[in-house]
């Protein structure tokens, strides 16, 4: 298998990556055959997976615009993935040119491409770190140098929490991040769930099984379990809903049925 020039030597391109599979779903070019093979296997069970990812990105853009409208100019995007058109810094700066953004991911390709994309950008930073270790993120030079945690920050946990197992204690990780943020900060979340998926649970479970096979298990939590991540936050209207239903800017009845899979929400720290 030929290694592309942009692929860091430190990564095994024969092993699928969640970030690169997501990039494939979005029509990106920074993925390898192993990633594409895994994505196609999952799509045999849920052909609409790309539609879910597109709805996820559309929600993220609306939520970032909401945050800027609320006067927030600092963004911490954990599990940011591989940069694609309409990333957080692009959306935020279209409304506020002074917006500061720190991207965090533990995938070497995602980090490498983020650093290349943002080279010379003094208001953006990239951290190679894991959500399971919040202190590593909060104490990084990029966060301490670019973000003022004494002022409100928009924390993005978009399509990442469902990759943390219960034994990882994801609620404790989210709470540690919350406690480091100033009052008025926002938390922006999307999370996979069997609820809303337009195929039977056992069929959707086949797609989930693909992620287990590549050693990146996907945890499909219930609405109540996802809502528990927002402890210490006041939910922004319309609350925890499917992605198309969160402050839509296009008619919801025109959305693909797969777009309604899982949940999204924004909370404000009191």
PDB file of C-alpha atoms in Angstrom:
ATOM      1  CA  UNK A   1       0.000   0.000   0.000  1.00  0.00           C
ATOM      2  CA  UNK A   2       1.565   3.271  -1.123  1.00  0.00           C
ATOM      3  CA  UNK A   3       1.833   5.956   1.548  1.00  0.00           C
ATOM      4  CA  UNK A   4       0.665   9.418   0.393  1.00  0.00           C
ATOM      5  CA  UNK A   5       3.169  12.228   0.900  1.00  0.00           C
ATOM      6  CA  UNK A   6       0.814  13.930   3.391  1.00  0.00           C
ATOM      7  CA  UNK A   7       0.541  10.883   5.667  1.00  0.00           C
ATOM      8  CA  UNK A   8       2.745  11.089   8.791  1.00  0.00           C
ATOM      9  CA  UNK A   9       5.282   8.252   8.951  1.00  0.00           C
ATOM     10  CA  UNK A  10       4.208   7.495  12.508  1.00  0.00           C
ATOM     11  CA  UNK A  11       0.773   6.151  11.566  1.00  0.00           C
ATOM     12  CA  UNK A  12      -0.198   2.706  10.317  1.00  0.00           C
ATOM     13  CA  UNK A  13      -2.288   3.373   7.222  1.00  0.00           C
ATOM     14  CA  UNK A  14      -3.565  -0.210   7.239  1.00  0.00           C
ATOM     15  CA  UNK A  15      -5.512   0.427  10.466  1.00  0.00           C
ATOM     16  CA  UNK A  16      -8.840   2.299  10.105  1.00  0.00           C
ATOM     17  CA  UNK A  17      -9.277   5.582  11.980  1.00  0.00           C
ATOM     18  CA  UNK A  18     -12.546   7.100  13.181  1.00  0.00           C
ATOM     19  CA  UNK A  19     -11.449  10.581  12.064  1.00  0.00           C
ATOM     20  CA  UNK A  20     -10.568   9.390   8.571  1.00  0.00           C
ATOM     21  CA  UNK A  21     -13.779   7.347   8.241  1.00  0.00           C
ATOM     22  CA  UNK A  22     -15.682  10.523   9.139  1.00  0.00           C
ATOM     23  CA  UNK A  23     -13.680  12.380   6.492  1.00  0.00           C
ATOM     24  CA  UNK A  24     -14.712   9.752   3.931  1.00  0.00           C
ATOM     25  CA  UNK A  25     -18.393  10.103   4.858  1.00  0.00           C
ATOM     26  CA  UNK A  26     -18.108  13.853   4.291  1.00  0.00           C
ATOM     27  CA  UNK A  27     -16.552  13.360   0.858  1.00  0.00           C
ATOM     28  CA  UNK A  28     -13.027  14.259   1.964  1.00  0.00           C
ATOM     29  CA  UNK A  29      -9.791  12.985   0.435  1.00  0.00           C
ATOM     30  CA  UNK A  30      -7.675  12.430   3.547  1.00  0.00           C
ATOM     31  CA  UNK A  31      -8.504   8.781   4.121  1.00  0.00           C
ATOM     32  CA  UNK A  32      -6.953   5.457   3.196  1.00  0.00           C
ATOM     33  CA  UNK A  33      -8.314   2.250   1.704  1.00  0.00           C
ATOM     34  CA  UNK A  34      -8.608   0.696   5.167  1.00  0.00           C
ATOM     35  CA  UNK A  35     -10.822   3.603   6.236  1.00  0.00           C
ATOM     36  CA  UNK A  36     -12.953   3.408   3.104  1.00  0.00           C
ATOM     37  CA  UNK A  37     -13.351  -0.346   3.462  1.00  0.00           C
ATOM     38  CA  UNK A  38     -14.592   0.003   7.052  1.00  0.00           C
ATOM     39  CA  UNK A  39     -16.945   2.845   6.090  1.00  0.00           C
ATOM     40  CA  UNK A  40     -18.459   0.834   3.246  1.00  0.00           C
ATOM     41  CA  UNK A  41     -19.000  -2.138   5.572  1.00  0.00           C
ATOM     42  CA  UNK A  42     -20.894   0.092   8.003  1.00  0.00           C
ATOM     43  CA  UNK A  43     -22.922   1.576   5.162  1.00  0.00           C
ATOM     44  CA  UNK A  44     -24.185  -1.875   4.207  1.00  0.00           C
ATOM     45  CA  UNK A  45     -26.227  -1.709   7.396  1.00  0.00           C
ATOM     46  CA  UNK A  46     -26.893   2.050   7.384  1.00  0.00           C
ATOM     47  CA  UNK A  47     -26.573   3.507   3.875  1.00  0.00           C
ATOM     48  CA  UNK A  48     -27.451   6.943   5.224  1.00  0.00           C
ATOM     49  CA  UNK A  49     -24.365   7.323   7.417  1.00  0.00           C
ATOM     50  CA  UNK A  50     -23.027  10.174   5.231  1.00  0.00           C
ATOM     51  CA  UNK A  51     -26.357  11.983   5.730  1.00  0.00           C
ATOM     52  CA  UNK A  52     -25.920  11.703   9.500  1.00  0.00           C
ATOM     53  CA  UNK A  53     -22.455  13.232   9.265  1.00  0.00           C
ATOM     54  CA  UNK A  54     -23.699  16.039   7.022  1.00  0.00           C
ATOM     55  CA  UNK A  55     -26.478  16.819   9.522  1.00  0.00           C
ATOM     56  CA  UNK A  56     -23.874  16.763  12.275  1.00  0.00           C
ATOM     57  CA  UNK A  57     -21.747  19.362  10.477  1.00  0.00           C
ATOM     58  CA  UNK A  58     -24.756  21.527   9.682  1.00  0.00           C
ATOM     59  CA  UNK A  59     -25.754  21.527  13.368  1.00  0.00           C
ATOM     60  CA  UNK A  60     -22.194  22.441  14.356  1.00  0.00           C
ATOM     61  CA  UNK A  61     -22.243  25.450  12.053  1.00  0.00           C
ATOM     62  CA  UNK A  62     -25.584  26.668  13.431  1.00  0.00           C
ATOM     63  CA  UNK A  63     -24.404  26.178  17.011  1.00  0.00           C
ATOM     64  CA  UNK A  64     -21.158  28.099  16.381  1.00  0.00           C
ATOM     65  CA  UNK A  65     -23.119  30.952  14.829  1.00  0.00           C
ATOM     66  CA  UNK A  66     -25.411  30.920  17.861  1.00  0.00           C
ATOM     67  CA  UNK A  67     -22.392  31.115  20.186  1.00  0.00           C
ATOM     68  CA  UNK A  68     -20.968  34.099  18.308  1.00  0.00           C
ATOM     69  CA  UNK A  69     -24.380  35.741  18.457  1.00  0.00           C
ATOM     70  CA  UNK A  70     -24.273  35.298  22.229  1.00  0.00           C
ATOM     71  CA  UNK A  71     -21.000  37.212  22.372  1.00  0.00           C
ATOM     72  CA  UNK A  72     -18.627  34.239  22.619  1.00  0.00           C
ATOM     73  CA  UNK A  73     -15.387  34.591  20.694  1.00  0.00           C
ATOM     74  CA  UNK A  74     -13.421  31.612  22.085  1.00  0.00           C
ATOM     75  CA  UNK A  75     -13.888  28.025  20.926  1.00  0.00           C
ATOM     76  CA  UNK A  76     -12.435  24.743  22.183  1.00  0.00           C
ATOM     77  CA  UNK A  77     -13.215  21.933  19.738  1.00  0.00           C
ATOM     78  CA  UNK A  78     -12.346  18.508  21.182  1.00  0.00           C
ATOM     79  CA  UNK A  79     -12.430  15.585  18.776  1.00  0.00           C
ATOM     80  CA  UNK A  80     -12.219  18.056  15.912  1.00  0.00           C
ATOM     81  CA  UNK A  81     -11.169  15.538  13.269  1.00  0.00           C
ATOM     82  CA  UNK A  82      -9.675  16.308   9.863  1.00  0.00           C
ATOM     83  CA  UNK A  83     -10.243  19.877   8.640  1.00  0.00           C
ATOM     84  CA  UNK A  84     -12.976  20.212   6.035  1.00  0.00           C
ATOM     85  CA  UNK A  85     -14.721  23.170   4.460  1.00  0.00           C
ATOM     86  CA  UNK A  86     -16.772  25.109   7.001  1.00  0.00           C
ATOM     87  CA  UNK A  87     -14.671  24.231  10.028  1.00  0.00           C
ATOM     88  CA  UNK A  88     -15.203  26.023  13.339  1.00  0.00           C
ATOM     89  CA  UNK A  89     -12.690  28.811  12.780  1.00  0.00           C
ATOM     90  CA  UNK A  90     -14.143  29.591   9.347  1.00  0.00           C
ATOM     91  CA  UNK A  91     -17.721  29.720  10.620  1.00  0.00           C
ATOM     92  CA  UNK A  92     -16.839  31.748  13.721  1.00  0.00           C
ATOM     93  CA  UNK A  93     -14.670  34.270  11.888  1.00  0.00           C
ATOM     94  CA  UNK A  94     -17.281  34.894   9.235  1.00  0.00           C
ATOM     95  CA  UNK A  95     -19.223  36.497  12.096  1.00  0.00           C
ATOM     96  CA  UNK A  96     -16.327  37.610  14.326  1.00  0.00           C
ATOM     97  CA  UNK A  97     -12.919  38.007  12.649  1.00  0.00           C
ATOM     98  CA  UNK A  98     -11.222  38.046  16.067  1.00  0.00           C
ATOM     99  CA  UNK A  99     -12.536  34.631  17.145  1.00  0.00           C
ATOM    100  CA  UNK A 100      -9.966  32.283  18.672  1.00  0.00           C
ATOM    101  CA  UNK A 101     -10.137  28.524  18.177  1.00  0.00           C
ATOM    102  CA  UNK A 102      -8.212  25.590  19.607  1.00  0.00           C
ATOM    103  CA  UNK A 103      -8.677  22.221  17.930  1.00  0.00           C
ATOM    104  CA  UNK A 104      -7.983  19.007  19.843  1.00  0.00           C
ATOM    105  CA  UNK A 105      -7.693  15.479  18.468  1.00  0.00           C
ATOM    106  CA  UNK A 106      -5.649  12.364  19.126  1.00  0.00           C
ATOM    107  CA  UNK A 107      -5.528  11.234  15.494  1.00  0.00           C
ATOM    108  CA  UNK A 108      -2.104  11.997  13.972  1.00  0.00           C
ATOM    109  CA  UNK A 109      -3.512  12.721  10.500  1.00  0.00           C
ATOM    110  CA  UNK A 110      -6.149  15.084  11.894  1.00  0.00           C
ATOM    111  CA  UNK A 111      -3.537  16.930  13.950  1.00  0.00           C
ATOM    112  CA  UNK A 112      -1.039  17.135  11.089  1.00  0.00           C
ATOM    113  CA  UNK A 113      -3.585  18.518   8.655  1.00  0.00           C
ATOM    114  CA  UNK A 114      -4.980  20.965  11.175  1.00  0.00           C
ATOM    115  CA  UNK A 115      -1.491  22.319  11.821  1.00  0.00           C
ATOM    116  CA  UNK A 116      -0.823  22.647   8.098  1.00  0.00           C
ATOM    117  CA  UNK A 117      -4.131  24.395   7.503  1.00  0.00           C
ATOM    118  CA  UNK A 118      -3.621  26.815  10.373  1.00  0.00           C
ATOM    119  CA  UNK A 119       0.086  27.528   9.893  1.00  0.00           C
ATOM    120  CA  UNK A 120       0.672  31.211  10.535  1.00  0.00           C
ATOM    121  CA  UNK A 121      -2.762  31.714  12.077  1.00  0.00           C
ATOM    122  CA  UNK A 122      -2.030  33.407  15.398  1.00  0.00           C
ATOM    123  CA  UNK A 123      -5.599  33.054  16.672  1.00  0.00           C
ATOM    124  CA  UNK A 124      -5.836  29.282  16.232  1.00  0.00           C
ATOM    125  CA  UNK A 125      -4.013  26.340  17.746  1.00  0.00           C
ATOM    126  CA  UNK A 126      -3.959  22.548  17.492  1.00  0.00           C
ATOM    127  CA  UNK A 127      -3.434  20.135  20.387  1.00  0.00           C
ATOM    128  CA  UNK A 128      -2.683  16.428  20.133  1.00  0.00           C
ATOM    129  CA  UNK A 129      -4.518  15.108  23.188  1.00  0.00           C
ATOM    130  CA  UNK A 130      -7.315  12.820  24.323  1.00  0.00           C
ATOM    131  CA  UNK A 131     -10.676  13.795  25.803  1.00  0.00           C
ATOM    132  CA  UNK A 132     -10.111  11.138  28.458  1.00  0.00           C
ATOM    133  CA  UNK A 133      -7.378  13.378  29.909  1.00  0.00           C
ATOM    134  CA  UNK A 134      -8.980  16.836  30.256  1.00  0.00           C
ATOM    135  CA  UNK A 135      -6.094  18.268  32.273  1.00  0.00           C
ATOM    136  CA  UNK A 136      -3.715  17.509  29.418  1.00  0.00           C
ATOM    137  CA  UNK A 137      -5.932  19.642  27.183  1.00  0.00           C
ATOM    138  CA  UNK A 138      -6.546  22.464  29.646  1.00  0.00           C
ATOM    139  CA  UNK A 139      -2.858  22.788  30.562  1.00  0.00           C
ATOM    140  CA  UNK A 140      -1.601  22.703  26.969  1.00  0.00           C
ATOM    141  CA  UNK A 141       0.308  25.793  25.761  1.00  0.00           C
ATOM    142  CA  UNK A 142      -2.234  26.273  22.989  1.00  0.00           C
ATOM    143  CA  UNK A 143      -5.179  26.519  25.397  1.00  0.00           C
ATOM    144  CA  UNK A 144      -3.381  28.576  28.024  1.00  0.00           C
ATOM    145  CA  UNK A 145      -1.891  30.860  25.389  1.00  0.00           C
ATOM    146  CA  UNK A 146      -4.931  31.411  23.185  1.00  0.00           C
ATOM    147  CA  UNK A 147      -7.982  31.078  25.411  1.00  0.00           C
ATOM    148  CA  UNK A 148      -8.903  33.060  28.509  1.00  0.00           C
ATOM    149  CA  UNK A 149     -10.811  30.584  30.648  1.00  0.00           C
ATOM    150  CA  UNK A 150     -11.923  33.423  32.913  1.00  0.00           C
ATOM    151  CA  UNK A 151     -14.213  34.452  30.045  1.00  0.00           C
ATOM    152  CA  UNK A 152     -16.946  32.373  28.359  1.00  0.00           C
ATOM    153  CA  UNK A 153     -15.812  29.679  25.962  1.00  0.00           C
ATOM    154  CA  UNK A 154     -17.805  27.508  23.568  1.00  0.00           C
ATOM    155  CA  UNK A 155     -16.783  23.895  24.205  1.00  0.00           C
ATOM    156  CA  UNK A 156     -17.535  21.607  21.261  1.00  0.00           C
ATOM    157  CA  UNK A 157     -17.901  17.863  21.877  1.00  0.00           C
ATOM    158  CA  UNK A 158     -19.324  17.013  18.476  1.00  0.00           C
ATOM    159  CA  UNK A 159     -19.546  13.311  17.527  1.00  0.00           C
ATOM    160  CA  UNK A 160     -16.882  12.354  20.067  1.00  0.00           C
ATOM    161  CA  UNK A 161     -18.529  11.369  23.362  1.00  0.00           C
ATOM    162  CA  UNK A 162     -19.998   8.202  21.859  1.00  0.00           C
ATOM    163  CA  UNK A 163     -16.431   6.923  21.390  1.00  0.00           C
ATOM    164  CA  UNK A 164     -15.822   6.996  25.147  1.00  0.00           C
ATOM    165  CA  UNK A 165     -16.755   3.804  26.929  1.00  0.00           C
ATOM    166  CA  UNK A 166     -18.484   3.838  30.302  1.00  0.00           C
ATOM    167  CA  UNK A 167     -15.273   2.551  31.885  1.00  0.00           C
ATOM    168  CA  UNK A 168     -13.542   5.704  30.581  1.00  0.00           C
ATOM    169  CA  UNK A 169     -15.860   7.687  32.904  1.00  0.00           C
ATOM    170  CA  UNK A 170     -16.886  10.195  30.220  1.00  0.00           C
ATOM    171  CA  UNK A 171     -19.178  12.052  32.617  1.00  0.00           C
ATOM    172  CA  UNK A 172     -16.226  12.838  34.876  1.00  0.00           C
ATOM    173  CA  UNK A 173     -14.198  14.097  31.896  1.00  0.00           C
ATOM    174  CA  UNK A 174     -17.034  16.389  30.796  1.00  0.00           C
ATOM    175  CA  UNK A 175     -17.516  17.623  34.358  1.00  0.00           C
ATOM    176  CA  UNK A 176     -13.803  18.447  34.687  1.00  0.00           C
ATOM    177  CA  UNK A 177     -13.965  20.503  31.509  1.00  0.00           C
ATOM    178  CA  UNK A 178     -17.142  22.228  32.727  1.00  0.00           C
ATOM    179  CA  UNK A 179     -15.560  23.149  36.036  1.00  0.00           C
ATOM    180  CA  UNK A 180     -12.664  24.829  34.200  1.00  0.00           C
ATOM    181  CA  UNK A 181     -14.983  27.074  32.181  1.00  0.00           C
ATOM    182  CA  UNK A 182     -16.361  30.474  33.149  1.00  0.00           C
ATOM    183  CA  UNK A 183     -20.069  31.058  33.764  1.00  0.00           C
ATOM    184  CA  UNK A 184     -21.832  31.835  30.514  1.00  0.00           C
ATOM    185  CA  UNK A 185     -19.779  29.256  28.606  1.00  0.00           C
ATOM    186  CA  UNK A 186     -21.598  26.970  26.184  1.00  0.00           C
ATOM    187  CA  UNK A 187     -21.247  23.235  25.630  1.00  0.00           C
ATOM    188  CA  UNK A 188     -22.177  22.024  22.134  1.00  0.00           C
ATOM    189  CA  UNK A 189     -22.807  18.275  21.823  1.00  0.00           C
ATOM    190  CA  UNK A 190     -23.904  15.666  19.312  1.00  0.00           C
ATOM    191  CA  UNK A 191     -24.146  12.003  20.265  1.00  0.00           C
ATOM    192  CA  UNK A 192     -25.120   8.794  18.498  1.00  0.00           C
ATOM    193  CA  UNK A 193     -28.185   6.866  19.652  1.00  0.00           C
ATOM    194  CA  UNK A 194     -30.448   4.144  18.353  1.00  0.00           C
ATOM    195  CA  UNK A 195     -33.292   6.614  18.853  1.00  0.00           C
ATOM    196  CA  UNK A 196     -34.304   8.214  15.577  1.00  0.00           C
ATOM    197  CA  UNK A 197     -32.392   5.773  13.370  1.00  0.00           C
ATOM    198  CA  UNK A 198     -34.700   4.799  10.465  1.00  0.00           C
ATOM    199  CA  UNK A 199     -33.760   1.098  10.519  1.00  0.00           C
ATOM    200  CA  UNK A 200     -34.391  -1.585  13.163  1.00  0.00           C
ATOM    201  CA  UNK A 201     -31.972  -1.566  16.073  1.00  0.00           C
ATOM    202  CA  UNK A 202     -30.517  -4.931  15.154  1.00  0.00           C
ATOM    203  CA  UNK A 203     -29.701  -3.642  11.664  1.00  0.00           C
ATOM    204  CA  UNK A 204     -28.130  -0.449  13.026  1.00  0.00           C
ATOM    205  CA  UNK A 205     -26.234  -2.688  15.416  1.00  0.00           C
ATOM    206  CA  UNK A 206     -24.441  -4.153  12.421  1.00  0.00           C
ATOM    207  CA  UNK A 207     -22.892  -0.754  11.726  1.00  0.00           C
ATOM    208  CA  UNK A 208     -21.990  -0.394  15.389  1.00  0.00           C
ATOM    209  CA  UNK A 209     -20.300  -3.791  15.144  1.00  0.00           C
ATOM    210  CA  UNK A 210     -17.982  -2.484  12.433  1.00  0.00           C
ATOM    211  CA  UNK A 211     -16.622   0.104  14.869  1.00  0.00           C
ATOM    212  CA  UNK A 212     -16.109  -2.633  17.448  1.00  0.00           C
ATOM    213  CA  UNK A 213     -14.184  -4.632  14.874  1.00  0.00           C
ATOM    214  CA  UNK A 214     -11.781  -1.742  14.262  1.00  0.00           C
ATOM    215  CA  UNK A 215     -11.313  -1.299  18.028  1.00  0.00           C
ATOM    216  CA  UNK A 216     -13.151   2.008  18.219  1.00  0.00           C
ATOM    217  CA  UNK A 217     -16.398   0.889  19.865  1.00  0.00           C
ATOM    218  CA  UNK A 218     -19.363   3.176  19.367  1.00  0.00           C
ATOM    219  CA  UNK A 219     -21.585   3.613  22.441  1.00  0.00           C
ATOM    220  CA  UNK A 220     -25.212   4.228  21.482  1.00  0.00           C
ATOM    221  CA  UNK A 221     -26.595   6.015  24.549  1.00  0.00           C
ATOM    222  CA  UNK A 222     -30.222   6.849  25.292  1.00  0.00           C
ATOM    223  CA  UNK A 223     -31.589  10.371  25.350  1.00  0.00           C
ATOM    224  CA  UNK A 224     -31.544  10.320  29.154  1.00  0.00           C
ATOM    225  CA  UNK A 225     -27.920   9.170  29.248  1.00  0.00           C
ATOM    226  CA  UNK A 226     -26.904  11.905  26.814  1.00  0.00           C
ATOM    227  CA  UNK A 227     -28.839  14.526  28.786  1.00  0.00           C
ATOM    228  CA  UNK A 228     -26.770  13.608  31.857  1.00  0.00           C
ATOM    229  CA  UNK A 229     -23.677  15.114  30.199  1.00  0.00           C
ATOM    230  CA  UNK A 230     -25.348  18.518  30.581  1.00  0.00           C
ATOM    231  CA  UNK A 231     -25.318  18.462  34.384  1.00  0.00           C
ATOM    232  CA  UNK A 232     -24.387  21.965  35.524  1.00  0.00           C
ATOM    233  CA  UNK A 233     -25.684  23.527  32.320  1.00  0.00           C
ATOM    234  CA  UNK A 234     -29.002  25.116  31.445  1.00  0.00           C
ATOM    235  CA  UNK A 235     -30.257  23.779  28.134  1.00  0.00           C
ATOM    236  CA  UNK A 236     -30.658  26.312  25.347  1.00  0.00           C
ATOM    237  CA  UNK A 237     -33.985  26.059  23.509  1.00  0.00           C
ATOM    238  CA  UNK A 238     -35.143  23.787  21.932  1.00  0.00           C
ATOM    239  CA  UNK A 239     -33.226  21.473  24.271  1.00  0.00           C
ATOM    240  CA  UNK A 240     -31.831  18.041  23.429  1.00  0.00           C
ATOM    241  CA  UNK A 241     -33.289  17.189  20.027  1.00  0.00           C
ATOM    242  CA  UNK A 242     -32.391  15.570  16.721  1.00  0.00           C
ATOM    243  CA  UNK A 243     -29.856  17.573  14.734  1.00  0.00           C
ATOM    244  CA  UNK A 244     -32.254  18.985  12.111  1.00  0.00           C
ATOM    245  CA  UNK A 245     -34.608  20.161  14.859  1.00  0.00           C
ATOM    246  CA  UNK A 246     -32.008  22.364  16.589  1.00  0.00           C
ATOM    247  CA  UNK A 247     -32.734  25.903  15.367  1.00  0.00           C
ATOM    248  CA  UNK A 248     -33.079  24.889  11.701  1.00  0.00           C
ATOM    249  CA  UNK A 249     -32.414  27.348   8.916  1.00  0.00           C
ATOM    250  CA  UNK A 250     -34.009  25.166   6.228  1.00  0.00           C
ATOM    251  CA  UNK A 251     -37.327  23.244   6.223  1.00  0.00           C
ATOM    252  CA  UNK A 252     -36.978  20.187   8.458  1.00  0.00           C
ATOM    253  CA  UNK A 253     -39.430  18.162   6.366  1.00  0.00           C
ATOM    254  CA  UNK A 254     -36.927  18.202   3.504  1.00  0.00           C
ATOM    255  CA  UNK A 255     -34.245  16.399   5.513  1.00  0.00           C
ATOM    256  CA  UNK A 256     -33.195  12.821   4.823  1.00  0.00           C
ATOM    257  CA  UNK A 257     -34.648  10.380   7.426  1.00  0.00           C
ATOM    258  CA  UNK A 258     -31.137   9.415   8.536  1.00  0.00           C
ATOM    259  CA  UNK A 259     -30.421  13.021   9.573  1.00  0.00           C
ATOM    260  CA  UNK A 260     -32.721  12.546  12.581  1.00  0.00           C
ATOM    261  CA  UNK A 261     -30.509   9.832  14.098  1.00  0.00           C
ATOM    262  CA  UNK A 262     -29.148  10.614  17.551  1.00  0.00           C
ATOM    263  CA  UNK A 263     -29.262  13.862  19.517  1.00  0.00           C
ATOM    264  CA  UNK A 264     -27.801  17.355  19.628  1.00  0.00           C
ATOM    265  CA  UNK A 265     -27.953  20.154  22.144  1.00  0.00           C
ATOM    266  CA  UNK A 266     -26.350  23.260  23.568  1.00  0.00           C
ATOM    267  CA  UNK A 267     -26.077  24.034  27.263  1.00  0.00           C
ATOM    268  CA  UNK A 268     -25.089  27.260  29.060  1.00  0.00           C
ATOM    269  CA  UNK A 269     -23.057  27.113  32.254  1.00  0.00           C
ATOM    270  CA  UNK A 270     -24.843  29.017  34.985  1.00  0.00           C
TER     271      UNK A 270
END
